[in-house]
PDB file of C-alpha atoms and ligand atoms in Angstrom:
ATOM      1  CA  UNK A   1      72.991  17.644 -10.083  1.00 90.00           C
ATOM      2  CA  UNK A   2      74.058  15.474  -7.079  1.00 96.00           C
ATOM      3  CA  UNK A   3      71.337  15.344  -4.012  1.00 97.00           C
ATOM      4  CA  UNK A   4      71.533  16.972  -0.972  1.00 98.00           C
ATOM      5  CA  UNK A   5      70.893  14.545   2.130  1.00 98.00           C
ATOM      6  CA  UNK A   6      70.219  14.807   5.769  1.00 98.00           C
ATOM      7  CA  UNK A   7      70.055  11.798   7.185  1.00 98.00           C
ATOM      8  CA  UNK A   8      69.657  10.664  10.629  1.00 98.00           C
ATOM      9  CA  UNK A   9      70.865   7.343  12.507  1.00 98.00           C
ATOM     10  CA  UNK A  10      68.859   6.381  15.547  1.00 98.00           C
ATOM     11  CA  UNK A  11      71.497   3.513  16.496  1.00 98.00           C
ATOM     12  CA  UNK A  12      70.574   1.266  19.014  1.00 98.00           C
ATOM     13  CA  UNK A  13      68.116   4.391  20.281  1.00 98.00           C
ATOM     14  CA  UNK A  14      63.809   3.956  20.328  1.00 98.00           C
ATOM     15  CA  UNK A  15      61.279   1.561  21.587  1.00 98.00           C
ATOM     16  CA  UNK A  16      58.932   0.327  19.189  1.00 97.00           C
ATOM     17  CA  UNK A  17      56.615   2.819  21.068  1.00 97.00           C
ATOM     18  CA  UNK A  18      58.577   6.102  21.060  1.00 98.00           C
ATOM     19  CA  UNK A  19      60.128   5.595  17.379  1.00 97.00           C
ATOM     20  CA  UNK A  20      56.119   5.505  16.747  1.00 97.00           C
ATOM     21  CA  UNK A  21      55.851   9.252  18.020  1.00 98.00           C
ATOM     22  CA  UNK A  22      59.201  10.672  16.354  1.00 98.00           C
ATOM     23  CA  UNK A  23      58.273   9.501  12.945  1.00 98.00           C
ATOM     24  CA  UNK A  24      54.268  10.886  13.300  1.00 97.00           C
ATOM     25  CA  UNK A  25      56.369  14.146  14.577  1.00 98.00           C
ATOM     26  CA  UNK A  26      59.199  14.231  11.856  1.00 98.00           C
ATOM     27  CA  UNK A  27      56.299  13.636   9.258  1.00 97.00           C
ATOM     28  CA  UNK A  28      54.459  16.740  10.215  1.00 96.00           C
ATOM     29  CA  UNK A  29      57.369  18.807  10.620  1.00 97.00           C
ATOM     30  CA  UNK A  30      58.789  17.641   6.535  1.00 97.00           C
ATOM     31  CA  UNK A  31      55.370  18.952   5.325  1.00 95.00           C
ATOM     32  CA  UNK A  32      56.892  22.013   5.744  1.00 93.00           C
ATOM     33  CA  UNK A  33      59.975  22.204   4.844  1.00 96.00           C
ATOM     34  CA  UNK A  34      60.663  23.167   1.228  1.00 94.00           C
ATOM     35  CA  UNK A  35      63.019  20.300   0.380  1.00 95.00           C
ATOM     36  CA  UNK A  36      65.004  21.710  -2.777  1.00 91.00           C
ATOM     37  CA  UNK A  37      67.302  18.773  -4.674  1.00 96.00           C
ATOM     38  CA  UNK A  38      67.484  17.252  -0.512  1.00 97.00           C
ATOM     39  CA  UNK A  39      66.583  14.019   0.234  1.00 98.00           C
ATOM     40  CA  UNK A  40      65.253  13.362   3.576  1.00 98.00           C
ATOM     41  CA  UNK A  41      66.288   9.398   5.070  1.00 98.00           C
ATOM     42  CA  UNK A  42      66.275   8.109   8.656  1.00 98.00           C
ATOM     43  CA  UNK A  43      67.476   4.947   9.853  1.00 98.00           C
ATOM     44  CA  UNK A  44      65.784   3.140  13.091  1.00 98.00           C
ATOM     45  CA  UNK A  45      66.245   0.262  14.601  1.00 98.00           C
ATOM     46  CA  UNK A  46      65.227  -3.144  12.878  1.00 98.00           C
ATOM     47  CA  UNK A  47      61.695  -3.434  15.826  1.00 97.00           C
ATOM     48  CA  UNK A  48      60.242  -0.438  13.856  1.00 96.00           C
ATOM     49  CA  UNK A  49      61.597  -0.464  10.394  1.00 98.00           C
ATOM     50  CA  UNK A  50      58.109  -1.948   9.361  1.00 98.00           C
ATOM     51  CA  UNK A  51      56.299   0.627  10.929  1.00 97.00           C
ATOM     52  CA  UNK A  52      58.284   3.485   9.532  1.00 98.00           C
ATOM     53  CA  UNK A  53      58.078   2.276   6.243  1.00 98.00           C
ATOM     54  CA  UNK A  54      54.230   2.100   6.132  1.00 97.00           C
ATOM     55  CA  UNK A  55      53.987   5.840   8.171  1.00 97.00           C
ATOM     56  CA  UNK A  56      55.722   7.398   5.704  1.00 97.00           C
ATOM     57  CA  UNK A  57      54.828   6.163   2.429  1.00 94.00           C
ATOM     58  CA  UNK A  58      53.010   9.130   1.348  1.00 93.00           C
ATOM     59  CA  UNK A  59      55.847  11.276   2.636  1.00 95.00           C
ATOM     60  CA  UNK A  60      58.587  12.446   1.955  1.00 95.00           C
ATOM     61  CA  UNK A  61      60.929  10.860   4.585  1.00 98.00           C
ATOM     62  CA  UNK A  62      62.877   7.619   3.334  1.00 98.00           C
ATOM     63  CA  UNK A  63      63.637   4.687   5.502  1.00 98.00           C
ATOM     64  CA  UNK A  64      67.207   3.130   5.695  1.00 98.00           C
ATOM     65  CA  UNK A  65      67.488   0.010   7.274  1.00 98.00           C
ATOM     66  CA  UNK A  66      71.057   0.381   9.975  1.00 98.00           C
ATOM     67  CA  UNK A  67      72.551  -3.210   8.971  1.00 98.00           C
ATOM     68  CA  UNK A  68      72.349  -6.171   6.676  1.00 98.00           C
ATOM     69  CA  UNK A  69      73.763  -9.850   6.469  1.00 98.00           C
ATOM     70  CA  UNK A  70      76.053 -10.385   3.721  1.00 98.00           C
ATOM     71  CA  UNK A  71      73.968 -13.789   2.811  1.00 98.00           C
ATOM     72  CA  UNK A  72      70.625 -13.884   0.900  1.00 98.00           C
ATOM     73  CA  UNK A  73      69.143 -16.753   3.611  1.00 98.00           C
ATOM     74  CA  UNK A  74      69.133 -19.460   5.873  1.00 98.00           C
ATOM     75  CA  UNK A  75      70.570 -20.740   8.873  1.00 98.00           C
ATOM     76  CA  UNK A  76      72.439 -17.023  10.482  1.00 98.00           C
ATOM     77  CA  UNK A  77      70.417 -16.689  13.721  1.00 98.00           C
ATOM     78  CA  UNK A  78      69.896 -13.136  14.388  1.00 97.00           C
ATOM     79  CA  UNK A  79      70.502 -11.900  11.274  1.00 98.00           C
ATOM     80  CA  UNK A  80      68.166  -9.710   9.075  1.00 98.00           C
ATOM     81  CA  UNK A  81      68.153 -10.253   5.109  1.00 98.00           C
ATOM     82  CA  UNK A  82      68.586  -7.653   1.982  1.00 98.00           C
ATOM     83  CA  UNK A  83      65.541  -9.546   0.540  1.00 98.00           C
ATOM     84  CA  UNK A  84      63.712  -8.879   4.004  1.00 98.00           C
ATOM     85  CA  UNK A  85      64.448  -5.494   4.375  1.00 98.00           C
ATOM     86  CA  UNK A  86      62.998  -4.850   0.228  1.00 98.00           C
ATOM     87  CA  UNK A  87      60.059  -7.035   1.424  1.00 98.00           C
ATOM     88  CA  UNK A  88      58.936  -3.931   3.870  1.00 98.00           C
ATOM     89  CA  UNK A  89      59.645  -1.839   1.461  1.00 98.00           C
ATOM     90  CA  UNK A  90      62.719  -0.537   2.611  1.00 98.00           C
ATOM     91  CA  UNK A  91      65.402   0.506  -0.087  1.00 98.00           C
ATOM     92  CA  UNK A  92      68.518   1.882   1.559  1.00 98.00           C
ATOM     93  CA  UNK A  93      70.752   0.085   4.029  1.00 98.00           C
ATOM     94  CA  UNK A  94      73.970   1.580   6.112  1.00 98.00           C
ATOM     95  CA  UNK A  95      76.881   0.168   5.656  1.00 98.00           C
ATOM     96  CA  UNK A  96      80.251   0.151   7.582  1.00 98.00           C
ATOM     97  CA  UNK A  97      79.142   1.867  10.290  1.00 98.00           C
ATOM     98  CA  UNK A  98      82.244   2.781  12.581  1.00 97.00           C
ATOM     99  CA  UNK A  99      80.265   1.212  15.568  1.00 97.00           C
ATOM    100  CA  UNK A 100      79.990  -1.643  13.201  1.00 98.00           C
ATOM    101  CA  UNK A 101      83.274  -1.894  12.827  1.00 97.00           C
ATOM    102  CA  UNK A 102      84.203  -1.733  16.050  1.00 96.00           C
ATOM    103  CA  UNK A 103      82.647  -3.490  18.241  1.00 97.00           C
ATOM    104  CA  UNK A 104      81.080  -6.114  15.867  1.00 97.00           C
ATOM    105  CA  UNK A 105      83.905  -6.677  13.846  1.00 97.00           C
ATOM    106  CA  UNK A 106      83.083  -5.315  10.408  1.00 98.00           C
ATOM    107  CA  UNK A 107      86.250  -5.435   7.894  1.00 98.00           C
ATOM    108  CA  UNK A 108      86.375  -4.051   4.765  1.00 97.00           C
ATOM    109  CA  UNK A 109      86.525  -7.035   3.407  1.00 97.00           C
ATOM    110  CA  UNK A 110      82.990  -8.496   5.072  1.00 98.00           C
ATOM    111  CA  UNK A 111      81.290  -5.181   3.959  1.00 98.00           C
ATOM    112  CA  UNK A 112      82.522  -5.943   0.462  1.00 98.00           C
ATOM    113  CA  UNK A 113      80.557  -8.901   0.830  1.00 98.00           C
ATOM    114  CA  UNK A 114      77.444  -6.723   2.321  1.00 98.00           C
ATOM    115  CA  UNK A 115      77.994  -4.186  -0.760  1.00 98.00           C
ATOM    116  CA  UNK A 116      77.641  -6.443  -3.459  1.00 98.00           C
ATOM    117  CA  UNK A 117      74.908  -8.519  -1.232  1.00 98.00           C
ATOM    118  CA  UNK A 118      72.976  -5.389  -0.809  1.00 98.00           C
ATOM    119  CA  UNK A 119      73.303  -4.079  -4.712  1.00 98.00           C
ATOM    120  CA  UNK A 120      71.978  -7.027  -6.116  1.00 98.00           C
ATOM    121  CA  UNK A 121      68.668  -6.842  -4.201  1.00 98.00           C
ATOM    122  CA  UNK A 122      68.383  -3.474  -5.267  1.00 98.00           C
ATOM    123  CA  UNK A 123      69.433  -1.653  -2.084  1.00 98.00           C
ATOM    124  CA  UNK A 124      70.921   1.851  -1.987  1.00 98.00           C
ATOM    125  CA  UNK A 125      73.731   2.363   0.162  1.00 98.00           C
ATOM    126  CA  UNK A 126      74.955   4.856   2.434  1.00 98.00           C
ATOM    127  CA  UNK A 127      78.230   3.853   2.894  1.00 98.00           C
ATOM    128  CA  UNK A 128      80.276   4.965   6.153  1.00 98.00           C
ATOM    129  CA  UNK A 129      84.247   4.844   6.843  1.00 98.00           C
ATOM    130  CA  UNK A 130      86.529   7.123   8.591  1.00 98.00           C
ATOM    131  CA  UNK A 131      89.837   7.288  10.199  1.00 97.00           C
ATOM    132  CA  UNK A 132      90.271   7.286  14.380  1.00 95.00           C
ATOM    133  CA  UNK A 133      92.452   9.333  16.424  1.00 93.00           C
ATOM    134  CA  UNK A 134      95.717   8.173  16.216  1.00 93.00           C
ATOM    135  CA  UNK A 135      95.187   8.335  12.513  1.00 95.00           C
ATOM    136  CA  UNK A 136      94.501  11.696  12.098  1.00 94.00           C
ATOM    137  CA  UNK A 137      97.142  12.716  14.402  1.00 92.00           C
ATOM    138  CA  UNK A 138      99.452  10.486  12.845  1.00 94.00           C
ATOM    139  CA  UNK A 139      98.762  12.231   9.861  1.00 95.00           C
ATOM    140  CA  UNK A 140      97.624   8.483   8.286  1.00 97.00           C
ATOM    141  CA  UNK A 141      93.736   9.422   7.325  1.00 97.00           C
ATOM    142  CA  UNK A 142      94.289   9.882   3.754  1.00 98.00           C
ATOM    143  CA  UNK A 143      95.580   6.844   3.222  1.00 98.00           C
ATOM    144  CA  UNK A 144      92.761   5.110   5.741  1.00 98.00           C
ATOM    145  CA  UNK A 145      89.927   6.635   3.944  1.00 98.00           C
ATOM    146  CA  UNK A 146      91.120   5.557   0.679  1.00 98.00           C
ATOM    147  CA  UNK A 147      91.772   1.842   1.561  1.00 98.00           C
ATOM    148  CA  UNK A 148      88.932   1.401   3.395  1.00 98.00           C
ATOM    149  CA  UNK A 149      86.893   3.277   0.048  1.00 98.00           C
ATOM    150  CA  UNK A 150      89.293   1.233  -2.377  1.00 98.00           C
ATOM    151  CA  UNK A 151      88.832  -2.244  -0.645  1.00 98.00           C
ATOM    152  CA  UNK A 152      84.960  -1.775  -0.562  1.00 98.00           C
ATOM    153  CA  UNK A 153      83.738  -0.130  -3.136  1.00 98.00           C
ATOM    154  CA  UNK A 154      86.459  -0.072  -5.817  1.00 98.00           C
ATOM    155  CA  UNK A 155      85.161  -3.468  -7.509  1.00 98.00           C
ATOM    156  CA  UNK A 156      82.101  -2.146  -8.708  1.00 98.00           C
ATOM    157  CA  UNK A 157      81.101  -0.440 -11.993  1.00 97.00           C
ATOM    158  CA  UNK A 158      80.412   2.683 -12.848  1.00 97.00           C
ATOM    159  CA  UNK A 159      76.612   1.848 -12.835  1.00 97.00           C
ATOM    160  CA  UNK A 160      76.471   0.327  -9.625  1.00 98.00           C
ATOM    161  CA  UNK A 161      77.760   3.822  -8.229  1.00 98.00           C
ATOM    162  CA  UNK A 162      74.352   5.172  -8.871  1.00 97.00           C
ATOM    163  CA  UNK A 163      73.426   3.637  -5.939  1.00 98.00           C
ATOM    164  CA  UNK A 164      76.387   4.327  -3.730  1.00 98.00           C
ATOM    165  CA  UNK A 165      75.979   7.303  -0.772  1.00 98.00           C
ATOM    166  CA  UNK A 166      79.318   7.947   0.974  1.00 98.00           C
ATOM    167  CA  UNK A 167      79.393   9.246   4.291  1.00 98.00           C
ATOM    168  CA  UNK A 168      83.114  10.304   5.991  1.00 98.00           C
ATOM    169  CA  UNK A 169      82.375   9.699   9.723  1.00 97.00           C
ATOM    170  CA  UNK A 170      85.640  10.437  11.543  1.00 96.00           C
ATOM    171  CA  UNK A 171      85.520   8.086  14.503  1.00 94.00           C
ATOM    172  CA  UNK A 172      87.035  10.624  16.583  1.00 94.00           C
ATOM    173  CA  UNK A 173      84.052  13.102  16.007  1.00 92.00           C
ATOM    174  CA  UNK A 174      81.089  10.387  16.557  1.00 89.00           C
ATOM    175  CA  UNK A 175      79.201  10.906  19.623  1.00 84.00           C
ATOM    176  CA  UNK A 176      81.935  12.975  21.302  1.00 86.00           C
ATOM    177  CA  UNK A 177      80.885  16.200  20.806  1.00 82.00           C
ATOM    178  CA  UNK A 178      83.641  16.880  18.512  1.00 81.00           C
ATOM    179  CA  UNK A 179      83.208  18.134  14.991  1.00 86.00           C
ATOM    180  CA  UNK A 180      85.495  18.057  12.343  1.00 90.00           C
ATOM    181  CA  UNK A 181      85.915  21.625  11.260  1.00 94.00           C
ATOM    182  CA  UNK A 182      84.197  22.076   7.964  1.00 95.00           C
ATOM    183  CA  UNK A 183      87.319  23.296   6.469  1.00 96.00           C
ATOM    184  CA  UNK A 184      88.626  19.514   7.260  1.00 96.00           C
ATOM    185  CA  UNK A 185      85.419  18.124   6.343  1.00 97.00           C
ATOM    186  CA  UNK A 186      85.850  19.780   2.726  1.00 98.00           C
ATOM    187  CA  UNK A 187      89.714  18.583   2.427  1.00 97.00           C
ATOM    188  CA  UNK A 188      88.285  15.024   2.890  1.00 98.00           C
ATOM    189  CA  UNK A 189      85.485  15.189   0.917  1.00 98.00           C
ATOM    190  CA  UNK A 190      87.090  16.728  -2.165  1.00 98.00           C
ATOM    191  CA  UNK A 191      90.139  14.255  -1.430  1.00 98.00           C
ATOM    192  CA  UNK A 192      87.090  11.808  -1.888  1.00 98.00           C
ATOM    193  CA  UNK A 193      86.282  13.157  -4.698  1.00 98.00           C
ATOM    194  CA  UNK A 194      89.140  13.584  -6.694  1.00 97.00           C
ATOM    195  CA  UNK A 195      89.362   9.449  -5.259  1.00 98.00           C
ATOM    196  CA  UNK A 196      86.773   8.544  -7.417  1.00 98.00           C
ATOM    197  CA  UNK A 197      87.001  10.668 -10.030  1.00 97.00           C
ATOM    198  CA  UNK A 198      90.520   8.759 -10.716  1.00 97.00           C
ATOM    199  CA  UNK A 199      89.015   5.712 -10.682  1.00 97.00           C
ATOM    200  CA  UNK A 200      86.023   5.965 -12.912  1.00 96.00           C
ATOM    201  CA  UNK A 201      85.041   8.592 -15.231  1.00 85.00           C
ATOM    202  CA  UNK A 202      84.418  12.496 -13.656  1.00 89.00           C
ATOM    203  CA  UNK A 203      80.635  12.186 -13.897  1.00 94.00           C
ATOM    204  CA  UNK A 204      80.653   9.288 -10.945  1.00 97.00           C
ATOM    205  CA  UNK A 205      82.584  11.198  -9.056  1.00 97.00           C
ATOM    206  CA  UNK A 206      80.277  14.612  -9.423  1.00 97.00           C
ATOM    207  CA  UNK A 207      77.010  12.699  -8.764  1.00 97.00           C
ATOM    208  CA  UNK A 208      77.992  10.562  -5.456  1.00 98.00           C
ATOM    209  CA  UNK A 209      76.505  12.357  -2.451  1.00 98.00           C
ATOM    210  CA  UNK A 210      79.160  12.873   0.053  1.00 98.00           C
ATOM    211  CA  UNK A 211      77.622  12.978   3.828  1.00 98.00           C
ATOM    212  CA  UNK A 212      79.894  14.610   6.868  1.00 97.00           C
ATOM    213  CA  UNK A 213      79.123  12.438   9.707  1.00 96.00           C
ATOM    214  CA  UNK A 214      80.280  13.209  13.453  1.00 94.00           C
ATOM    215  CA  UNK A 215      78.837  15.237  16.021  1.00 92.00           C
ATOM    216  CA  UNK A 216      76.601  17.492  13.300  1.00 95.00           C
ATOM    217  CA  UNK A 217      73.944  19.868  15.273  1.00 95.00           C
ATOM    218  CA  UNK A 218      71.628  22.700  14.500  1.00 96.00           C
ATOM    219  CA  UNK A 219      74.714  24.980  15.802  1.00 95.00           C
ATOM    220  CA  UNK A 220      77.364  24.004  13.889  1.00 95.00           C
ATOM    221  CA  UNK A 221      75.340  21.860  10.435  1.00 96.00           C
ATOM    222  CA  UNK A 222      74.866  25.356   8.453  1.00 96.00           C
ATOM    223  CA  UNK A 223      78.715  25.888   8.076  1.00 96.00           C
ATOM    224  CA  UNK A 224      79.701  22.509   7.246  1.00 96.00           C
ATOM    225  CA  UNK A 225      76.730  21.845   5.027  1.00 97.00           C
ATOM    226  CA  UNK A 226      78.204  25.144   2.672  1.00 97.00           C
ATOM    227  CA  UNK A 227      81.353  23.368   1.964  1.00 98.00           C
ATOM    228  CA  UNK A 228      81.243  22.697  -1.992  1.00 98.00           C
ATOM    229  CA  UNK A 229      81.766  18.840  -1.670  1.00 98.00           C
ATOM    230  CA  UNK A 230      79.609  18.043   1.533  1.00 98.00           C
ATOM    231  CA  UNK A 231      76.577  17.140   0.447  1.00 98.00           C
ATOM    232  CA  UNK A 232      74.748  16.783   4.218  1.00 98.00           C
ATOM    233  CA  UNK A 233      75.127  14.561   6.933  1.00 98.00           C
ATOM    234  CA  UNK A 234      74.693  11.536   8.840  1.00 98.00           C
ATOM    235  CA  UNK A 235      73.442  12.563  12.026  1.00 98.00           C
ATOM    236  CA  UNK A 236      73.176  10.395  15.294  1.00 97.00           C
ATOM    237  CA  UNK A 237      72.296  12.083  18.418  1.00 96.00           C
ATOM    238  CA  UNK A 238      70.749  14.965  17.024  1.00 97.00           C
ATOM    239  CA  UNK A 239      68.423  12.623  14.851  1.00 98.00           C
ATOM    240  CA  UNK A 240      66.752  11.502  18.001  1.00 98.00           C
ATOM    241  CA  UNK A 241      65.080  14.795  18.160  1.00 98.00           C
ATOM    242  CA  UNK A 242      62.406  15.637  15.579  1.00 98.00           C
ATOM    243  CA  UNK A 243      63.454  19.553  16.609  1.00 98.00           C
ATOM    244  CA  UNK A 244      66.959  19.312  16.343  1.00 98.00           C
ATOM    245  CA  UNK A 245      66.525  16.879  13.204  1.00 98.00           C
ATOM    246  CA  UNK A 246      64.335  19.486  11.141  1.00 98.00           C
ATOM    247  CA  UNK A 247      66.412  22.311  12.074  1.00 98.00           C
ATOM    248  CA  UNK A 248      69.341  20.002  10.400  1.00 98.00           C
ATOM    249  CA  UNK A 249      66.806  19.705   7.360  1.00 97.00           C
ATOM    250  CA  UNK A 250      66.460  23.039   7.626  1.00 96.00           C
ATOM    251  CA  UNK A 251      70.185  23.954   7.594  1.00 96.00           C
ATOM    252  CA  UNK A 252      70.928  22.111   4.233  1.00 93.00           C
TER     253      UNK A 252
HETATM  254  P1  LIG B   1      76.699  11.635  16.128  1.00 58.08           P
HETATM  255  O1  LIG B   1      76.736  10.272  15.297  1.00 58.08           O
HETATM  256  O2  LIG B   1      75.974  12.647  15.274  1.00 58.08           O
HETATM  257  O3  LIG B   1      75.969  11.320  17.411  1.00 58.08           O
HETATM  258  O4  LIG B   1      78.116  12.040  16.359  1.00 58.08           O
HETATM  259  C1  LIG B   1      76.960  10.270  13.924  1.00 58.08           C
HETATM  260  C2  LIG B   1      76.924   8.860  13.386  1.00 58.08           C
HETATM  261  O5  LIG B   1      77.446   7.955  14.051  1.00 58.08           O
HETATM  262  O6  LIG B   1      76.381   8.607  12.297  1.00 58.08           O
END
């Protein structure tokens, strides 16, 4: 049976120092939580990846690392490694962030490069994409959401899929207080679905996780999380919050 997930994105959000007290807090608060088939993953920023990793070892919060270069070394100043990230004992990376591909210029073509980069060192993936505005009013997200799907992920093997997390973030619902409705969440997740299930056999397409990303908060998560294909969330703002996050936990 495919997992449940709640996971949260901290973005560019957290001092060394206050990341310190949310993870001690979000730590606590998982203890208890009965987590049934849910996994439990948060993603901060690079400065205290190290220190998450270590603080919740015993636990049963997982650490995602929010970026990776698509090379395995050498001379790409500022850039952080998969073989670094493993080395802290990280094992999940997000990829194709929206913000990602916006302002820094992500393609689907350079995450193609971070996908296969990323499987090879062993790295799980939760991997974002999601149409903007115009698309959805144009009536053009289908066919966004499956390119951007087909171009990154479509190369790999049916294996390689055991490591894949998909998360539809539609831009247009990120950090603007907007939520897709849950009856539009479930339309593109089962249109995700049925996407995969086309391309490799059924049981790839029944075991990928599919996260709703987009505005998700205590008030509205229980109603999208009951959709039949949405499989959690990717949460930002309401991740920076170890009340707001657990209620999400909670809500799944
Ligand atoms: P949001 O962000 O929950 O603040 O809308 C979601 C995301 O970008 O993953």
């Amino acid at each position: 049976m495919r997992k449940k997930i709640v996971a949260g994105n901290w973005k560019m959000n957290k001092t060394y120092q206050e990341s310190k007290v949310l993870v001690k807090e979000l730590k606590k608060g998982i203890k208890n939580i009965k987590l049934d088939n849910t996994r439990v993953i948060i993603a901060p920023p690079f400065t205290n990846l190290q220190n998450a990793s270590k603080k919740t070892k015993d636990s049963s919060v997982e650490i995602a690392a929010q970026n990776m270069c698509a090379k395995e070394s050498g001379a790409f100043t500022g850039e952080i490694s998969a073989s670094m990230i493993k080395s802290i004992h990280v094992d999940l990376v997000v990829l194709g962030h929206s913000e990602r591909r916006e302002y820094f210029g992500e393609t689907d073509a350079s995450l193609a490069a971070k996908v296969d980069t990323a499987l090879k060192n062993d790295l799980e993936i939760i991997f974002c994409f999601g149409e903007v505005l115009e698309d959805r009013k144009s009536g053009n997200h289908f066919k966004i959401v499956e390119e951007q799907i087909k171009k990154a992920l479509f190369h790999l093997n049916s294996d390689d899929w055991k490591n894949i997390i998909l998360a539809y973030e539609p831009v247009w619902a990120i950090g603007t207080g907007e939520t897709a409705s849950p009856e539009q969440a479930q339309e593109m997740h089962a249109f995700i679905r049925e996407l995969v299930a086309q391309r490799y056999i059924s049981d790839v397409a029944e075991e990928v996780s599919i996260l709703y990303g987009g505005s998700v908060k205590p008030a509205n998560a229980e109603e999208i999380f009951s959709k039949p294909d949405v499989d959690g969330g990717l949460i930002g703002g309401a991740a920076l919050k170890s009340e707001d996050f657990l209620a999400l936990v909670k809500a799944i």
